[in-house]
Short mmCIF file of C-alpha atoms and ligand atoms in Angstrom, two decimals:
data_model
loop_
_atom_site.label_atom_id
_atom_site.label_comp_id
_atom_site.label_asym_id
_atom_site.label_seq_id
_atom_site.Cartn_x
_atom_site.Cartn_y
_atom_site.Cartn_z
CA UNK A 1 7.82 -14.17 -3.41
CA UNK A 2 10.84 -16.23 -4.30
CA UNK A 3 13.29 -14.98 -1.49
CA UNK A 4 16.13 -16.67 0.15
CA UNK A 5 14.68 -18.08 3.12
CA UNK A 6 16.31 -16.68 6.48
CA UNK A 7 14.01 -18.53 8.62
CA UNK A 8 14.08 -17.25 12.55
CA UNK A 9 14.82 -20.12 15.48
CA UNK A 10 11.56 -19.54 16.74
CA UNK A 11 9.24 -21.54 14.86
CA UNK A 12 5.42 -20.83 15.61
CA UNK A 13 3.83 -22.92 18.01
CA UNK A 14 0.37 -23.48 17.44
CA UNK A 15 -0.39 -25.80 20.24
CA UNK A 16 -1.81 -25.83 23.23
CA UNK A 17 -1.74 -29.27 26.12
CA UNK A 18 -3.21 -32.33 26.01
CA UNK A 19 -7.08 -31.96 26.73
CA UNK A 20 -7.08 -28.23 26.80
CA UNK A 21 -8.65 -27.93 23.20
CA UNK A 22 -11.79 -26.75 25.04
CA UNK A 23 -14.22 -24.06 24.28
CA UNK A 24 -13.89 -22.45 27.26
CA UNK A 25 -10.26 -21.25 28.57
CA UNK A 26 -9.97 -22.39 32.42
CA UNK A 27 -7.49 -25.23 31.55
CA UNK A 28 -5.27 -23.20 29.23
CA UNK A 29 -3.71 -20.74 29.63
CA UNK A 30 -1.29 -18.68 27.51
CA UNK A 31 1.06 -18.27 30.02
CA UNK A 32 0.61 -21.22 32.04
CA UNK A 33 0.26 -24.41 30.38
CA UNK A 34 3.13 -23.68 27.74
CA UNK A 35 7.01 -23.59 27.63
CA UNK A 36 9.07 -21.95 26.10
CA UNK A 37 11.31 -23.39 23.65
CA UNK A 38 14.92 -21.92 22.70
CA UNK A 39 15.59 -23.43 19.14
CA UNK A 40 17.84 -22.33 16.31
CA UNK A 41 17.52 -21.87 12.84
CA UNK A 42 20.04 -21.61 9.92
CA UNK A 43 19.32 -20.49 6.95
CA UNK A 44 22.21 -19.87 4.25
CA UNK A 45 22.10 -19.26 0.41
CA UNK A 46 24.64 -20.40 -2.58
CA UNK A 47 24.11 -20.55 -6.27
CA UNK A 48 20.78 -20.09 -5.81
CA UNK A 49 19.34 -22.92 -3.33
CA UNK A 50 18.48 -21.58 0.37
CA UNK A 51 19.85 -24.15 3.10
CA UNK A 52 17.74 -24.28 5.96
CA UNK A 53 18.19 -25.77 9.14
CA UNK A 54 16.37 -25.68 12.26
CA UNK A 55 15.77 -27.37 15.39
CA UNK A 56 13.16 -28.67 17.17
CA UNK A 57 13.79 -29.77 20.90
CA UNK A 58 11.66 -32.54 22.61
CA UNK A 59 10.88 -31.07 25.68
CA UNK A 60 9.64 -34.37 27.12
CA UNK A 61 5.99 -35.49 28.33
CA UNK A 62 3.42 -37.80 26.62
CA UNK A 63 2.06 -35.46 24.35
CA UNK A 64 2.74 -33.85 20.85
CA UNK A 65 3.75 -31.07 19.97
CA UNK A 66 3.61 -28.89 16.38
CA UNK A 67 5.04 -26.02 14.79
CA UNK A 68 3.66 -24.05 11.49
CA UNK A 69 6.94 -22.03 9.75
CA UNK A 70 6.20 -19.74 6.39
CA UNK A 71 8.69 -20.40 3.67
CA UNK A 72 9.41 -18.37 1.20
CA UNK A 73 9.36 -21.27 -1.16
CA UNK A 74 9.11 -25.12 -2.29
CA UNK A 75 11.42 -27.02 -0.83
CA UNK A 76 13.33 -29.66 -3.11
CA UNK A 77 14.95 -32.45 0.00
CA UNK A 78 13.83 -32.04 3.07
CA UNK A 79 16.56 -33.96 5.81
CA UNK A 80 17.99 -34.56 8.66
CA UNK A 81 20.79 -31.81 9.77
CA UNK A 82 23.83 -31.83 11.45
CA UNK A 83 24.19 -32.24 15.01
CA UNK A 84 26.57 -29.04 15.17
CA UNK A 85 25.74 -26.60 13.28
CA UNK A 86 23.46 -24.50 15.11
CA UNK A 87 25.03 -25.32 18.27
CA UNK A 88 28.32 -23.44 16.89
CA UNK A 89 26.76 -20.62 15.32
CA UNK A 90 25.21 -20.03 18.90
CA UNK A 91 28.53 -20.00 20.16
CA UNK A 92 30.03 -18.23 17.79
CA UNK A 93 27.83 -14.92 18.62
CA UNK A 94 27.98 -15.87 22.71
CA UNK A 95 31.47 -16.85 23.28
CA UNK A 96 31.33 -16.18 26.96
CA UNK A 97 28.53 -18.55 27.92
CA UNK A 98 28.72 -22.15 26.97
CA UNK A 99 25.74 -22.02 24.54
CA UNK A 100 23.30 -25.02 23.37
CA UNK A 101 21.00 -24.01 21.30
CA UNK A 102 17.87 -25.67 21.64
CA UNK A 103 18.40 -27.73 24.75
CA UNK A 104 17.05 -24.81 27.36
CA UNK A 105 13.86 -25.00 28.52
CA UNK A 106 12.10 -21.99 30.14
CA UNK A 107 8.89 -20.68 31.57
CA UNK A 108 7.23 -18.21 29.41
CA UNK A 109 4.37 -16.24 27.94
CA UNK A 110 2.59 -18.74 24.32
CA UNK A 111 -12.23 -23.25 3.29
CA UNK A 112 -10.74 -25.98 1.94
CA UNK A 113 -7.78 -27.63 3.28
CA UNK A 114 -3.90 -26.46 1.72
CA UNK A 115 -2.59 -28.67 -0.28
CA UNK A 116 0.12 -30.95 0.98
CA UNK A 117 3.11 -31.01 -1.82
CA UNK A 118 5.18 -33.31 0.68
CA UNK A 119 5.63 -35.36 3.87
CA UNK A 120 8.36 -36.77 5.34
CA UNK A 121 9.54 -38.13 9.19
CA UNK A 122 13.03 -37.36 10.30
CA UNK A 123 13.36 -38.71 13.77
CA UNK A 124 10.33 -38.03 15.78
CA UNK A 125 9.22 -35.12 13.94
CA UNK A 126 6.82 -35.47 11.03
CA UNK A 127 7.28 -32.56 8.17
CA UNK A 128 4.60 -31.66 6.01
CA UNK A 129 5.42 -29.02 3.20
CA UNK A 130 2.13 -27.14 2.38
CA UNK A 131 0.79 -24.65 -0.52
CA UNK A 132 -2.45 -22.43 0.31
CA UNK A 133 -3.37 -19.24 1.21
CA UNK A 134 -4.09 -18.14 5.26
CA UNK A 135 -7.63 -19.87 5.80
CA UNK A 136 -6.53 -23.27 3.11
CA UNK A 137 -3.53 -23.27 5.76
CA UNK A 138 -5.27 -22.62 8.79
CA UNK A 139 -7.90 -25.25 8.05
CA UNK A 140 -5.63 -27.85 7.49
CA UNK A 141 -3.50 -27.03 11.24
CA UNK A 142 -6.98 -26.96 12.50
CA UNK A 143 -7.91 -30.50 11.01
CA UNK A 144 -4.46 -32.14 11.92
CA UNK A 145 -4.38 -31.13 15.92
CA UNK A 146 -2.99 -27.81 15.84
CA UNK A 147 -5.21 -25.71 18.35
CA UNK A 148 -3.92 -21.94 16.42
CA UNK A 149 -3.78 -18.53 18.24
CA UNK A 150 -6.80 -16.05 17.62
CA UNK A 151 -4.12 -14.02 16.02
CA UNK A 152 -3.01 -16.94 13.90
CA UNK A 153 -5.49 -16.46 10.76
CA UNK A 154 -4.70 -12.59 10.28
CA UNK A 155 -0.74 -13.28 10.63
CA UNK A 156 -1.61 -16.78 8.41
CA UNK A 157 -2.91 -14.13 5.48
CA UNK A 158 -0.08 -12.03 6.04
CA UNK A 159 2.31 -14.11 5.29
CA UNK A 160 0.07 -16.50 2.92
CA UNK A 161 -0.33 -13.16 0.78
CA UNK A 162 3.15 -13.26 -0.30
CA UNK A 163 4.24 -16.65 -0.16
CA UNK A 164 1.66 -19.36 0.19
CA UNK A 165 4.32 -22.04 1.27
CA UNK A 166 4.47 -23.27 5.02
CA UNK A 167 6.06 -26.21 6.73
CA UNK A 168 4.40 -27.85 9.64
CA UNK A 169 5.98 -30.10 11.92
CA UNK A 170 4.49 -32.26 14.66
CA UNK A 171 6.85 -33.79 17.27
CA UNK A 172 5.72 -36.87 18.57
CA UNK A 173 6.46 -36.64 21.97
CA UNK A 174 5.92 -40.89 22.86
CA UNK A 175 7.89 -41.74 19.40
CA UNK A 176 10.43 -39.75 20.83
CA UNK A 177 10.63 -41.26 23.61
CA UNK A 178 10.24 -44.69 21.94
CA UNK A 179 13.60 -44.05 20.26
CA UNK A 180 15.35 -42.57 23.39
CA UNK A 181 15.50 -38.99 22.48
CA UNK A 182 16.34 -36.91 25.71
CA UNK A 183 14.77 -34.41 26.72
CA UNK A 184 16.17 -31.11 25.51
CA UNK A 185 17.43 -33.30 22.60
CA UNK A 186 16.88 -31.20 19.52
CA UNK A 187 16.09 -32.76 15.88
CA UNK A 188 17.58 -30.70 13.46
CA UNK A 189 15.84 -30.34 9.64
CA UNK A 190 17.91 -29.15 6.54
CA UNK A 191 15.56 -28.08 4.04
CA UNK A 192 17.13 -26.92 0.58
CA UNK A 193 14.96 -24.25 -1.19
CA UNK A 194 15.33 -22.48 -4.42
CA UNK A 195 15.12 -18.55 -3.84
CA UNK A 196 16.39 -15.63 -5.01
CA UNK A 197 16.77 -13.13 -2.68
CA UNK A 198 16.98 -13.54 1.34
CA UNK A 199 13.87 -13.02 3.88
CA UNK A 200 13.33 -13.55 7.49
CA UNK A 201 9.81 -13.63 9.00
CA UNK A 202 10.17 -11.65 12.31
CA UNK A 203 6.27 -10.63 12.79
CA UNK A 204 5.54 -14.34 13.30
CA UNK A 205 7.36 -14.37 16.24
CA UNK A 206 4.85 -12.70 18.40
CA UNK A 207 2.24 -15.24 17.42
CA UNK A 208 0.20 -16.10 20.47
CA UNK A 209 1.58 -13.45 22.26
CA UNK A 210 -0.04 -10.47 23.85
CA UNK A 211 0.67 -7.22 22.36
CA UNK A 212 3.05 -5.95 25.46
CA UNK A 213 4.55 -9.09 25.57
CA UNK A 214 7.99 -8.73 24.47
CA UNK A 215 9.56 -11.16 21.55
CA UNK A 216 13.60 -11.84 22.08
CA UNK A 217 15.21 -12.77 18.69
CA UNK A 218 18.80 -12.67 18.16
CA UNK A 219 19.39 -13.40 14.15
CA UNK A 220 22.45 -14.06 12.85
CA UNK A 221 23.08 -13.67 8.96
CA UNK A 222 25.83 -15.47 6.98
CA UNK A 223 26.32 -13.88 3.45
CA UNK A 224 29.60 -13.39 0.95
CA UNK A 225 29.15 -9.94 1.11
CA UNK A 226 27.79 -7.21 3.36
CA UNK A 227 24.40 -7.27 2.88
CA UNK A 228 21.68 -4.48 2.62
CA UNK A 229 19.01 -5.00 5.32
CA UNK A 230 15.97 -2.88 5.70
CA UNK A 231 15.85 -2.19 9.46
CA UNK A 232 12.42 -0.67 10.30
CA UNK A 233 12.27 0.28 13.37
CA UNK A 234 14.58 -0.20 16.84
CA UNK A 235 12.51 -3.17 17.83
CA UNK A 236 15.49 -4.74 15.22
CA UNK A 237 19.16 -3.69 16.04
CA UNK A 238 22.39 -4.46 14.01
CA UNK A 239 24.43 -5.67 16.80
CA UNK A 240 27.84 -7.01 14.69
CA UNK A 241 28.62 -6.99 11.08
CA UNK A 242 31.88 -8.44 10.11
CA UNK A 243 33.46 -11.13 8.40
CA UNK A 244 32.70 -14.41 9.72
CA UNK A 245 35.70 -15.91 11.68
CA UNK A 246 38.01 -18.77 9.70
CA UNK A 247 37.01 -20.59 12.66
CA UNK A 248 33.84 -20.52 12.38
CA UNK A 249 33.74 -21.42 8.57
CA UNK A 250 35.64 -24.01 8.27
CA UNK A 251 33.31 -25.41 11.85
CA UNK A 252 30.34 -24.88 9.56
CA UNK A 253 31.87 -26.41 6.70
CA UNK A 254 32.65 -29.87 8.90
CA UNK A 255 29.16 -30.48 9.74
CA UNK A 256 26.73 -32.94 7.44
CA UNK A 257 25.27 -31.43 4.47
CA UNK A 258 27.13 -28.09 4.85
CA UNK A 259 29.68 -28.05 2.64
CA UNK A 260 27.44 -25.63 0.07
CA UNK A 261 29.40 -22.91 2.69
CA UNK A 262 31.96 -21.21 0.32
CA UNK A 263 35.62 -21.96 2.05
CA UNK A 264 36.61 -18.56 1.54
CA UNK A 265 34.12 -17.53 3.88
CA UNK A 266 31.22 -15.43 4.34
CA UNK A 267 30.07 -11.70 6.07
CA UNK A 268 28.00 -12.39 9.66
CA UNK A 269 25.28 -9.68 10.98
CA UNK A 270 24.16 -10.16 14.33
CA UNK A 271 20.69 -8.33 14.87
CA UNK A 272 18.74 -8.68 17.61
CA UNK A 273 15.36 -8.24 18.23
CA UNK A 274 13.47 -6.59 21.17
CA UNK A 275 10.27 -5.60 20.47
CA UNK A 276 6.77 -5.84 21.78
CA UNK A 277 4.75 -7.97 20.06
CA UNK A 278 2.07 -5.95 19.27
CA UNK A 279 5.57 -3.69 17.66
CA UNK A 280 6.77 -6.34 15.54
CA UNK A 281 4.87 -6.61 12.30
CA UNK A 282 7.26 -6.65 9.77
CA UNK A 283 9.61 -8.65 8.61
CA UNK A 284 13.40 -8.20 7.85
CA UNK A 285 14.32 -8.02 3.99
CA UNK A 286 17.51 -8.59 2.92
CA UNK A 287 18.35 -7.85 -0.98
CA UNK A 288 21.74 -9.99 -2.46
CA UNK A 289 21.61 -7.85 -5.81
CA UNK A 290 22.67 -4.56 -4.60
CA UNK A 291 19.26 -2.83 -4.67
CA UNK A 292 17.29 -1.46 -1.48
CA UNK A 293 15.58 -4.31 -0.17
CA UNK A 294 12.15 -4.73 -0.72
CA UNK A 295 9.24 -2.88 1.40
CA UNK A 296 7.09 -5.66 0.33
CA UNK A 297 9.23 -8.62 1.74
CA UNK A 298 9.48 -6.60 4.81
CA UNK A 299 5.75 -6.92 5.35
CA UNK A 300 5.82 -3.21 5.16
CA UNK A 301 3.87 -2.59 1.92
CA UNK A 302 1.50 -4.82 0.04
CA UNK A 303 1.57 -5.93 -3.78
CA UNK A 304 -1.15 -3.37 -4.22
CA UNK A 305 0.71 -0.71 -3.20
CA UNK A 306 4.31 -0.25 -5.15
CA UNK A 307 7.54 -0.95 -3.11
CA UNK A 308 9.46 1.77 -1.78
CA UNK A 309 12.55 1.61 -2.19
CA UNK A 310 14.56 2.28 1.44
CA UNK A 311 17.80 3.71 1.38
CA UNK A 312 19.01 2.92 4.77
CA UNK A 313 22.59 3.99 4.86
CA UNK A 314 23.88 0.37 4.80
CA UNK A 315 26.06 -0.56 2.23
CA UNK A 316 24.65 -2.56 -0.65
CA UNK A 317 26.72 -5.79 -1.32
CA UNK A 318 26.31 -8.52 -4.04
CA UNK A 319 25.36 -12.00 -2.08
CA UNK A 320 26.33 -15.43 -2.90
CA UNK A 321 25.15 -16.90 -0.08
CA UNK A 322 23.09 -15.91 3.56
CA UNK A 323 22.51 -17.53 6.68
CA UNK A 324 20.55 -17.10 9.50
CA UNK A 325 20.67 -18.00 13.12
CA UNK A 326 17.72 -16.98 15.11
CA UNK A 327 18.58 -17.71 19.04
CA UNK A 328 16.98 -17.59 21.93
CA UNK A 329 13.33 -16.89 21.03
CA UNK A 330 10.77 -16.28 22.52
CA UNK A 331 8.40 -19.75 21.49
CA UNK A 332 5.12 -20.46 22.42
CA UNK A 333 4.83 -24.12 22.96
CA UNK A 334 3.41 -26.71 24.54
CA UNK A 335 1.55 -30.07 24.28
CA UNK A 336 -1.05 -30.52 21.66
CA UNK A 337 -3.46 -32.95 20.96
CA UNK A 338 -5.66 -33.67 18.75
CA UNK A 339 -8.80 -31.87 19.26
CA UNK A 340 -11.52 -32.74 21.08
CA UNK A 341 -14.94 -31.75 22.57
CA UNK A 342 -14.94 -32.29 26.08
CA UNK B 1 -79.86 -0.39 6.04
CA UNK B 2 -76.37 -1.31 7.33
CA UNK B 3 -76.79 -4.71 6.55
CA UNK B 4 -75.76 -4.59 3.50
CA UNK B 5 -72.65 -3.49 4.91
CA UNK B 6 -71.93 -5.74 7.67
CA UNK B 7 -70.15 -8.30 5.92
CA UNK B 8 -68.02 -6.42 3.98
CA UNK B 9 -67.10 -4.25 7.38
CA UNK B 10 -66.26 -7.13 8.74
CA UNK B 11 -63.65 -8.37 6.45
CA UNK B 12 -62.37 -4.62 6.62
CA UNK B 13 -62.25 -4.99 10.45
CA UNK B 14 -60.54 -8.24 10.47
CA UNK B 15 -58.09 -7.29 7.80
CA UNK B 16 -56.90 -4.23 9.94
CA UNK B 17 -56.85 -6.32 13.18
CA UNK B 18 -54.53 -8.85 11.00
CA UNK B 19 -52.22 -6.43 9.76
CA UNK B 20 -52.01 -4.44 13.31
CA UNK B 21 -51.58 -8.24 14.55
CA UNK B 22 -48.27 -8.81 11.85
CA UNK B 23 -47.10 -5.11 12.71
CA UNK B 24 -47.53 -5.65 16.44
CA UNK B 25 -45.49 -9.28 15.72
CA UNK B 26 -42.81 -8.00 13.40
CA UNK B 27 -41.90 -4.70 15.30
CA UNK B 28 -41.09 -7.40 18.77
CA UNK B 29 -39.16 -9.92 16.48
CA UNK B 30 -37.15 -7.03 15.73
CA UNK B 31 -34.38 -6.60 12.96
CA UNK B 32 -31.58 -9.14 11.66
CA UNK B 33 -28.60 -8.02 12.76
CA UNK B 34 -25.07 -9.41 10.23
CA UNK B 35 -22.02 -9.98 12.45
CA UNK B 36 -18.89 -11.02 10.54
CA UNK B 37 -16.00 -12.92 12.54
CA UNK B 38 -12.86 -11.77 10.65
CA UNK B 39 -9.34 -12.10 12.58
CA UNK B 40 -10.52 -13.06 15.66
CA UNK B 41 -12.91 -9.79 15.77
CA UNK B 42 -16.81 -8.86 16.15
CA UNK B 43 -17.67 -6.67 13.19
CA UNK B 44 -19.47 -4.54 14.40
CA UNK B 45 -18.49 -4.78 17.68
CA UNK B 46 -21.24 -2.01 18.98
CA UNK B 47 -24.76 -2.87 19.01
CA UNK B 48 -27.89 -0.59 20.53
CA UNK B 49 -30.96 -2.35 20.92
CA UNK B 50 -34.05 -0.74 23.02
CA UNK B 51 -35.36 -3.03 25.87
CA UNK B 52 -37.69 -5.33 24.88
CA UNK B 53 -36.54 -6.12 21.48
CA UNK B 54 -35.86 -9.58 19.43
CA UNK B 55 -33.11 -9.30 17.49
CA UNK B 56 -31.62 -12.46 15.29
CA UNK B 57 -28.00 -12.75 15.16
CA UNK B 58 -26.75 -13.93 11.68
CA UNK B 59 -23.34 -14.62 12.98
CA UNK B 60 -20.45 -15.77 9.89
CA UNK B 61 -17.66 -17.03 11.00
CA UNK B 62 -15.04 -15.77 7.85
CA UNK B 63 -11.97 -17.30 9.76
CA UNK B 64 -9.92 -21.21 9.50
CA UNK B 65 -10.56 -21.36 13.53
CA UNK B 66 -13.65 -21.55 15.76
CA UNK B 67 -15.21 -18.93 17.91
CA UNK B 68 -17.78 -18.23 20.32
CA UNK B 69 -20.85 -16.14 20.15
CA UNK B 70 -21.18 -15.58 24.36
CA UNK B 71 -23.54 -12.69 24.97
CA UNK B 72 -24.15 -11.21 28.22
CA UNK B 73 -22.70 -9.02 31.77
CA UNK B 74 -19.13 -8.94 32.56
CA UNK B 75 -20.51 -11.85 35.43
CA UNK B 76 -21.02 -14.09 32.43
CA UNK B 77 -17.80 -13.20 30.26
CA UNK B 78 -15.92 -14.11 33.43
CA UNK B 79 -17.94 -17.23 34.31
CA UNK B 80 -16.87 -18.62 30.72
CA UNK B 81 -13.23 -17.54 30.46
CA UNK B 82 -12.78 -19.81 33.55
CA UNK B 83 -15.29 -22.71 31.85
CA UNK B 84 -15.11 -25.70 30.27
CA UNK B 85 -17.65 -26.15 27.89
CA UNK B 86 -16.43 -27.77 24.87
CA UNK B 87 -19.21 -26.53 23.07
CA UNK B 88 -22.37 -23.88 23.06
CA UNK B 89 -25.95 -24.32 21.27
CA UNK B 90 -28.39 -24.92 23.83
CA UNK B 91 -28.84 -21.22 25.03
CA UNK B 92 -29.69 -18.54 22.41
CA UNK B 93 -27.27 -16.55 24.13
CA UNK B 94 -24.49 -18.83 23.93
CA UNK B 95 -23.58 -20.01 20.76
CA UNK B 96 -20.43 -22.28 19.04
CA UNK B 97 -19.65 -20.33 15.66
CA UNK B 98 -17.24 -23.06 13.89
CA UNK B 99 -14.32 -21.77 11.49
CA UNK B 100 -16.51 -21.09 8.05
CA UNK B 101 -19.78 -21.40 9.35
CA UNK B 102 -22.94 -19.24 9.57
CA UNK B 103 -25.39 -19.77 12.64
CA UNK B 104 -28.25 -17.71 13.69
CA UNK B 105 -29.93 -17.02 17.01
CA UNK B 106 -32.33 -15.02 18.66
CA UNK B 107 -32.52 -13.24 21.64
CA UNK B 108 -35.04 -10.63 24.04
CA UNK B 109 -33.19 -8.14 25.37
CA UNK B 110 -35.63 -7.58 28.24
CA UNK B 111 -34.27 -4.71 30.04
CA UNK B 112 -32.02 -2.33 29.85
CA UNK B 113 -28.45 -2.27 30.81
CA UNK B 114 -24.83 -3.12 29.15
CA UNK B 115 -23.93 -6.49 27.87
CA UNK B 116 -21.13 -8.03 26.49
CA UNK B 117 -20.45 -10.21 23.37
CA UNK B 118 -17.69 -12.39 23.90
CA UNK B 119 -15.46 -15.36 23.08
CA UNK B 120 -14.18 -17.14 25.42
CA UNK B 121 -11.70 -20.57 23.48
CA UNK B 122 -8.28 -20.16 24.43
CA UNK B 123 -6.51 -16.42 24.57
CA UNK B 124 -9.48 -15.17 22.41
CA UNK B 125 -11.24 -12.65 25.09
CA UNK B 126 -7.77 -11.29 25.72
CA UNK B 127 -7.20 -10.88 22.38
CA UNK B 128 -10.01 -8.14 22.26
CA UNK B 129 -12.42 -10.93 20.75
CA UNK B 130 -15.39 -8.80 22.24
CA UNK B 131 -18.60 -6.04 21.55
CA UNK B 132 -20.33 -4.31 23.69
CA UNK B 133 -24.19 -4.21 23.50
CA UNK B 134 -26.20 -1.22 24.97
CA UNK B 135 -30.04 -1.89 25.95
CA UNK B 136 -31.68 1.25 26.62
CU1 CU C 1 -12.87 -16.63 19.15
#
């Protein structure tokens, strides 16, 4: 799959606290020893390169703490973001509330190694770009610290099966703290991806989570046109779509590396998603050509079966460019450490 | 007159008591029973076994994470989703099964009753990471 990346807030926790990589559960559990993280993710799309950015908030403490994202592709720079960005886009879709994405902190529910085609440390965080399928992937989290959720090699394949590109970040906690980062400070990552056609992983959301548990999502889309969307099911509502505000635009356009925004402007969809976990196991496909998006992006068909073709009554539209904002997610996360017996 | 005989009775005699000594051994060690770990599931995860029998476990471990092979009454499953055990090996009834790996072990099931297979690392057993075994 070469898709436009529209890559959710929430990026997949796959940790667990310091010491509690034990064989036995007493001193974790999934809805104790974890926050919850609100981060946000944008994820927008001209002449053909996907512009990605997301942040990840140091929540404080001693320990470390790591994230595992699919991609729908290789990344070509991988960089530091602007400070305002998500922060605005956050606004844009609450403008009651004073909104800061990524600084709220919450109580809340939780082979052979892939190969690594590139690391790199922005701030605190340290990025590795990796290409293998579920268990290549979940062998190399498991090796480097990352204590993964018994669902985490089934929703690993899932998304392995279609694009076998992930990112995984670790967030040291005491080299953020070395440097002064606050606490609530987010670090926010621009990665610039060559796609064709825009994607955003939803079922990944509920990783770690119990089935009833619900996953929270709002996703925000910036394209030239109206997109298509394939909307499976009303775990995933179409809240607003409209053209994006001059306001917001030419706010976007201000911050670093986002002047790839066209100035004369682009459509925003709102969907939100409110689903129990054990609901959400598909993904939302978007199609920029004009054609029904694809059943198989959506996680809704495999590549053995042929895509269906779903005519949802939205309108198709040509796309020069998407992005995402996912806000106010539902994350798993909490300290990791490397493992260790005892 | 039956002299003649007597040895080659004997050898008769002893070769029956040998075999009824291998039939008597094999039918107590029981079968091999496969179990495949594959998402974070027992497969199968329903097992009969009459009282009395040995059964080896030839547990593979398909997934990139470790499990746990914990067999016995809810008592047990509850003891060990409040533990701390890093790891299992000692007892044939609780066993570490790391991500990729194959491990075998052998256990009596001397009476009958309902028993649990379970594992117990982080969010696993609520997962549904669990089989029920039925001694009868
Ligand atoms: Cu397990």
């Amino acid at each position: 799959m070469r898709r436009l990346l529209i890559v959710p807030l929430v990026l997949v926790f796959l940790i667990t606290s310091a010491g509690a990589a034990m064989a036995c559960a007493g001193v974790f559990s999934p809805n104790g020893n974890v926050n919850l993280l609100r981060t946000s993710t944008l994820a927008g799309y001209a002449d053909g390169i996907e512009h990605y950015v997301t942040s990840f908030t140091f929540s404080g403490g001693g320990g470390e703490f790591g994230s595992v994202v699919p991609l729908p592709g290789v990344p070509t720079t991988v960089e530091r973001g602007g400070d305002w960005t998500l922060q605005r886009l956050n606004r844009e879709v609450t403008p009651v509330r004073e909104a800061f994405a990524g600084a709220n902190l919450a109580t809340a529910a939780r082979a052979d190694s892939a190969e690594v085609l590139l690391e790199t440390t922005i701030d605190a965080l340290d990025i590795t770009i990796l290409k293998g399928g579920g268990d290549e992937v979940g062998t190399w989290a498991k090796d480097n610290g990352f204590l993964l959720a018994p669902d985490a090699p089934e929703v690993l394949d899932f998304y392995a099966e279609r694009s076998p590109i992930f990112m995984a970040a670790k967030f040291n906690a005491a080299a953020a703290e070395e440097r002064g980062q606050a606490i609530g400070e987010g670090t926010p990552i621009h990665l610039s991806i060559p796609t064709d056609n825009p994607w955003v992983p939803l079922r990944i959301l509920g990783l770690g989570k119990q089935e009833i548990e619900r996953v929270e999502a709002d996703v925000f889309l910036l394209t030239e046109k109206e997109p298509e969307l394939l909307i499976p099911s009303d775990g995933l509502i179409l809240e607003r779509s409209e053209q994006g505000s001059d306001g917001l635009i030419a706010d976007l356009r201000a911050d670093k590396g986002m002047e790839w925004i066209p100035e004369d402007g682009m459509w925003l969809s709102y969907l939100r998603v409110d689903s129990a976990a054990g609901d959400l196991t598909y993904d939302l496909a978007v199609d920029v050509q004009g054609e029904a998006p694809s059943t198989i992006d959506a996680g809704l068909a495999s590549f053995d079966a042929p895509a269906t073709p779903v005519d949802d009554g939205l309108p198709v539209a040509l796309l020069a460019g998407v992005a995402v904002l996912v806000a106010g997610l539902g994350i798993t996360a909490g300290r990791w450490s490397l493992r260790r017996a005892g | 007159m039956l002299g003649r005989y007597r040895l080659p009775l004997t050898l008769a005699l002893a070769g029956l008591l040998v075999i009824a000594w291998a039939v008597m051994v094999l039918a107590a060690s029981g079968p091999t029973v496969p179990v495949d770990i594959k998402y974070s599931r027992f497969e199968p995860d329903e097992f009969r076994f009459k009282a009395g029998q040995e059964v080896t476990f030839v547990i593979f471990n398909d997934d990139p994470i470790d499990h746990e092979f914990i067999l016995g009454d809810q008592a047990v499953q509850d003891g060990h989703e409040l533990g701390t055990e890093a790891h299992h090996g000692s007892i044939p009834t609780e066993v570490s099964v790391p991500a990729g790996a194959t491990v075998e072990t052998t256990i009596t099931f001397d009476r009958p009753g309902e028993l649990i297979i379970g594992c117990h690392l982080p969010g696993h057993y609520a997962y549904g990471m669990k089989a029920i075994v039925t001694v009868r």
